[in-house]
Amino acid sequence: LAKAASEEEVTRSGKSHPTTEQLLEKLRDYIEKGSIAAMREKILESMGLIEDELKTLPPDKQDAVETEIARRIKEMLLKQQEAKNTSQTNPQTATRAAAFWAESASAATQ
C-alpha cells in the first residue's frame, strides 16, 4: 500500500517527494552522526565519493580531499553562525525559517 501511494505521488507530480518517514529517518541519521559527520558525508557525496573510496585514494589526493572538506565545513559552520546571529536580531527570519520547515513537512505528507 505504501509503495502504491509512493508511486501515485510520483505519477501525480512527475517527481518524487520524500515521505514524512523518510524525512524523519534522515533527521535521526543526522542527529546520531552529529552535525560535523553529517556535513562531511554530504560534502563527500557532492564530490562523488564515500568514505571507503576516500581511503583507497593515494595519500596526496586524500590530503587534498580532507583539506577541501575542512574548508567547506568551516564555511558551513560560519554560515550557520551568521544565520543564527541574524535570526536572533531579526525575529522575522526565524518565523520564515519555521514556516519553510512546516511547509516542507506538509509537502512531504501530501
PDB file of N, CA, C and O in Angstrom, residues 64-99:
ATOM      1  N   ALA A  64      44.317  16.277  -0.116  1.00  0.00           N
ATOM      2  CA  ALA A  64      43.637  17.348  -0.850  1.00  0.00           C
ATOM      3  C   ALA A  64      42.129  17.313  -0.573  1.00  0.00           C
ATOM      4  O   ALA A  64      41.497  18.355  -0.349  1.00  0.00           O
ATOM      5  N   VAL A  65      41.551  16.114  -0.559  1.00  0.00           N
ATOM      6  CA  VAL A  65      40.124  15.980  -0.286  1.00  0.00           C
ATOM      7  C   VAL A  65      39.824  16.400   1.153  1.00  0.00           C
ATOM      8  O   VAL A  65      38.868  17.137   1.417  1.00  0.00           O
ATOM      9  N   GLU A  66      40.646  15.957   2.097  1.00  0.00           N
ATOM     10  CA  GLU A  66      40.442  16.317   3.510  1.00  0.00           C
ATOM     11  C   GLU A  66      40.547  17.829   3.708  1.00  0.00           C
ATOM     12  O   GLU A  66      39.774  18.411   4.473  1.00  0.00           O
ATOM     13  N   THR A  67      41.470  18.467   3.018  1.00  0.00           N
ATOM     14  CA  THR A  67      41.618  19.917   3.102  1.00  0.00           C
ATOM     15  C   THR A  67      40.367  20.608   2.574  1.00  0.00           C
ATOM     16  O   THR A  67      39.863  21.566   3.179  1.00  0.00           O
ATOM     17  N   GLU A  68      39.854  20.118   1.455  1.00  0.00           N
ATOM     18  CA  GLU A  68      38.633  20.692   0.874  1.00  0.00           C
ATOM     19  C   GLU A  68      37.437  20.474   1.796  1.00  0.00           C
ATOM     20  O   GLU A  68      36.604  21.371   1.979  1.00  0.00           O
ATOM     21  N   ILE A  69      37.347  19.300   2.390  1.00  0.00           N
ATOM     22  CA  ILE A  69      36.253  19.016   3.325  1.00  0.00           C
ATOM     23  C   ILE A  69      36.322  19.983   4.515  1.00  0.00           C
ATOM     24  O   ILE A  69      35.312  20.566   4.908  1.00  0.00           O
ATOM     25  N   ALA A  70      37.511  20.145   5.067  1.00  0.00           N
ATOM     26  CA  ALA A  70      37.684  21.050   6.211  1.00  0.00           C
ATOM     27  C   ALA A  70      37.289  22.484   5.837  1.00  0.00           C
ATOM     28  O   ALA A  70      36.618  23.169   6.610  1.00  0.00           O
ATOM     29  N   ARG A  71      37.675  22.919   4.641  1.00  0.00           N
ATOM     30  CA  ARG A  71      37.334  24.268   4.184  1.00  0.00           C
ATOM     31  C   ARG A  71      35.825  24.435   4.091  1.00  0.00           C
ATOM     32  O   ARG A  71      35.263  25.418   4.565  1.00  0.00           O
ATOM     33  N   ARG A  72      35.158  23.443   3.497  1.00  0.00           N
ATOM     34  CA  ARG A  72      33.707  23.529   3.312  1.00  0.00           C
ATOM     35  C   ARG A  72      32.955  23.467   4.642  1.00  0.00           C
ATOM     36  O   ARG A  72      31.964  24.164   4.831  1.00  0.00           O
ATOM     37  N   ILE A  73      33.431  22.618   5.551  1.00  0.00           N
ATOM     38  CA  ILE A  73      32.781  22.536   6.870  1.00  0.00           C
ATOM     39  C   ILE A  73      32.917  23.866   7.592  1.00  0.00           C
ATOM     40  O   ILE A  73      31.945  24.368   8.170  1.00  0.00           O
ATOM     41  N   LYS A  74      34.097  24.444   7.547  1.00  0.00           N
ATOM     42  CA  LYS A  74      34.312  25.745   8.187  1.00  0.00           C
ATOM     43  C   LYS A  74      33.361  26.779   7.585  1.00  0.00           C
ATOM     44  O   LYS A  74      32.718  27.542   8.317  1.00  0.00           O
ATOM     45  N   GLU A  75      33.226  26.764   6.279  1.00  0.00           N
ATOM     46  CA  GLU A  75      32.328  27.690   5.582  1.00  0.00           C
ATOM     47  C   GLU A  75      30.875  27.469   6.017  1.00  0.00           C
ATOM     48  O   GLU A  75      30.147  28.425   6.291  1.00  0.00           O
ATOM     49  N   MET A  76      30.467  26.204   6.101  1.00  0.00           N
ATOM     50  CA  MET A  76      29.094  25.889   6.517  1.00  0.00           C
ATOM     51  C   MET A  76      28.833  26.349   7.954  1.00  0.00           C
ATOM     52  O   MET A  76      27.780  26.914   8.250  1.00  0.00           O
ATOM     53  N   LEU A  77      29.801  26.106   8.832  1.00  0.00           N
ATOM     54  CA  LEU A  77      29.635  26.494  10.229  1.00  0.00           C
ATOM     55  C   LEU A  77      29.562  28.010  10.372  1.00  0.00           C
ATOM     56  O   LEU A  77      28.762  28.531  11.162  1.00  0.00           O
ATOM     57  N   LEU A  78      30.378  28.714   9.605  1.00  0.00           N
ATOM     58  CA  LEU A  78      30.324  30.176   9.638  1.00  0.00           C
ATOM     59  C   LEU A  78      28.977  30.683   9.146  1.00  0.00           C
ATOM     60  O   LEU A  78      28.398  31.614   9.722  1.00  0.00           O
ATOM     61  N   LYS A  79      28.439  30.068   8.095  1.00  0.00           N
ATOM     62  CA  LYS A  79      27.123  30.464   7.582  1.00  0.00           C
ATOM     63  C   LYS A  79      26.040  30.179   8.612  1.00  0.00           C
ATOM     64  O   LYS A  79      25.120  30.975   8.799  1.00  0.00           O
ATOM     65  N   GLN A  80      26.135  29.029   9.284  1.00  0.00           N
ATOM     66  CA  GLN A  80      25.151  28.693  10.314  1.00  0.00           C
ATOM     67  C   GLN A  80      25.195  29.708  11.449  1.00  0.00           C
ATOM     68  O   GLN A  80      24.169  30.156  11.941  1.00  0.00           O
ATOM     69  N   GLN A  81      26.414  30.069  11.859  1.00  0.00           N
ATOM     70  CA  GLN A  81      26.559  31.041  12.947  1.00  0.00           C
ATOM     71  C   GLN A  81      26.011  32.395  12.525  1.00  0.00           C
ATOM     72  O   GLN A  81      25.321  33.064  13.288  1.00  0.00           O
ATOM     73  N   GLU A  82      26.286  32.773  11.299  1.00  0.00           N
ATOM     74  CA  GLU A  82      25.780  34.036  10.771  1.00  0.00           C
ATOM     75  C   GLU A  82      24.246  34.026  10.734  1.00  0.00           C
ATOM     76  O   GLU A  82      23.602  34.998  11.119  1.00  0.00           O
ATOM     77  N   ALA A  83      23.677  32.925  10.290  1.00  0.00           N
ATOM     78  CA  ALA A  83      22.223  32.804  10.241  1.00  0.00           C
ATOM     79  C   ALA A  83      21.631  32.855  11.645  1.00  0.00           C
ATOM     80  O   ALA A  83      20.584  33.469  11.869  1.00  0.00           O
ATOM     81  N   LYS A  84      22.294  32.201  12.578  1.00  0.00           N
ATOM     82  CA  LYS A  84      21.826  32.205  13.963  1.00  0.00           C
ATOM     83  C   LYS A  84      21.859  33.619  14.520  1.00  0.00           C
ATOM     84  O   LYS A  84      20.897  34.069  15.148  1.00  0.00           O
ATOM     85  N   ASN A  85      22.948  34.326  14.273  1.00  0.00           N
ATOM     86  CA  ASN A  85      23.058  35.694  14.759  1.00  0.00           C
ATOM     87  C   ASN A  85      21.994  36.587  14.120  1.00  0.00           C
ATOM     88  O   ASN A  85      21.404  37.435  14.776  1.00  0.00           O
ATOM     89  N   THR A  86      21.737  36.385  12.851  1.00  0.00           N
ATOM     90  CA  THR A  86      20.729  37.171  12.141  1.00  0.00           C
ATOM     91  C   THR A  86      19.338  36.874  12.690  1.00  0.00           C
ATOM     92  O   THR A  86      18.558  37.792  12.901  1.00  0.00           O
ATOM     93  N   SER A  87      19.038  35.598  12.929  1.00  0.00           N
ATOM     94  CA  SER A  87      17.698  35.247  13.427  1.00  0.00           C
ATOM     95  C   SER A  87      17.487  35.767  14.842  1.00  0.00           C
ATOM     96  O   SER A  87      16.362  36.073  15.222  1.00  0.00           O
ATOM     97  N   GLN A  88      18.553  35.889  15.615  1.00  0.00           N
ATOM     98  CA  GLN A  88      18.418  36.429  16.966  1.00  0.00           C
ATOM     99  C   GLN A  88      18.140  37.932  16.926  1.00  0.00           C
ATOM    100  O   GLN A  88      17.441  38.454  17.778  1.00  0.00           O
ATOM    101  N   THR A  89      18.666  38.596  15.926  1.00  0.00           N
ATOM    102  CA  THR A  89      18.450  40.037  15.819  1.00  0.00           C
ATOM    103  C   THR A  89      17.230  40.363  14.970  1.00  0.00           C
ATOM    104  O   THR A  89      16.737  41.468  14.994  1.00  0.00           O
ATOM    105  N   ASN A  90      16.739  39.373  14.197  1.00  0.00           N
ATOM    106  CA  ASN A  90      15.596  39.587  13.324  1.00  0.00           C
ATOM    107  C   ASN A  90      14.605  38.449  13.513  1.00  0.00           C
ATOM    108  O   ASN A  90      14.702  37.423  12.853  1.00  0.00           O
ATOM    109  N   PRO A  91      13.616  38.610  14.397  1.00  0.00           N
ATOM    110  CA  PRO A  91      12.660  37.536  14.661  1.00  0.00           C
ATOM    111  C   PRO A  91      11.887  37.097  13.418  1.00  0.00           C
ATOM    112  O   PRO A  91      11.448  35.958  13.335  1.00  0.00           O
ATOM    113  N   GLN A  92      11.739  37.973  12.437  1.00  0.00           N
ATOM    114  CA  GLN A  92      11.026  37.597  11.221  1.00  0.00           C
ATOM    115  C   GLN A  92      11.758  36.496  10.474  1.00  0.00           C
ATOM    116  O   GLN A  92      11.138  35.634   9.863  1.00  0.00           O
ATOM    117  N   THR A  93      13.075  36.491  10.530  1.00  0.00           N
ATOM    118  CA  THR A  93      13.857  35.448   9.870  1.00  0.00           C
ATOM    119  C   THR A  93      13.550  34.098  10.494  1.00  0.00           C
ATOM    120  O   THR A  93      13.356  33.113   9.784  1.00  0.00           O
ATOM    121  N   ALA A  94      13.491  34.041  11.808  1.00  0.00           N
ATOM    122  CA  ALA A  94      13.172  32.780  12.495  1.00  0.00           C
ATOM    123  C   ALA A  94      11.769  32.328  12.131  1.00  0.00           C
ATOM    124  O   ALA A  94      11.529  31.137  11.907  1.00  0.00           O
ATOM    125  N   THR A  95      10.849  33.260  12.039  1.00  0.00           N
ATOM    126  CA  THR A  95       9.474  32.920  11.666  1.00  0.00           C
ATOM    127  C   THR A  95       9.422  32.368  10.249  1.00  0.00           C
ATOM    128  O   THR A  95       8.739  31.384   9.978  1.00  0.00           O
ATOM    129  N   ARG A  96      10.169  32.987   9.338  1.00  0.00           N
ATOM    130  CA  ARG A  96      10.208  32.499   7.960  1.00  0.00           C
ATOM    131  C   ARG A  96      10.817  31.109   7.891  1.00  0.00           C
ATOM    132  O   ARG A  96      10.359  30.251   7.140  1.00  0.00           O
ATOM    133  N   ALA A  97      11.876  30.871   8.678  1.00  0.00           N
ATOM    134  CA  ALA A  97      12.511  29.549   8.692  1.00  0.00           C
ATOM    135  C   ALA A  97      11.531  28.498   9.216  1.00  0.00           C
ATOM    136  O   ALA A  97      11.421  27.407   8.651  1.00  0.00           O
ATOM    137  N   ALA A  98      10.793  28.833  10.268  1.00  0.00           N
ATOM    138  CA  ALA A  98       9.804  27.899  10.813  1.00  0.00           C
ATOM    139  C   ALA A  98       8.713  27.612   9.781  1.00  0.00           C
ATOM    140  O   ALA A  98       8.283  26.462   9.619  1.00  0.00           O
ATOM    141  N   ALA A  99       8.287  28.633   9.076  1.00  0.00           N
ATOM    142  CA  ALA A  99       7.258  28.456   8.043  1.00  0.00           C
ATOM    143  C   ALA A  99       7.773  27.557   6.919  1.00  0.00           C
ATOM    144  O   ALA A  99       7.054  26.703   6.403  1.00  0.00           O
TER     145      ALA A  99
END
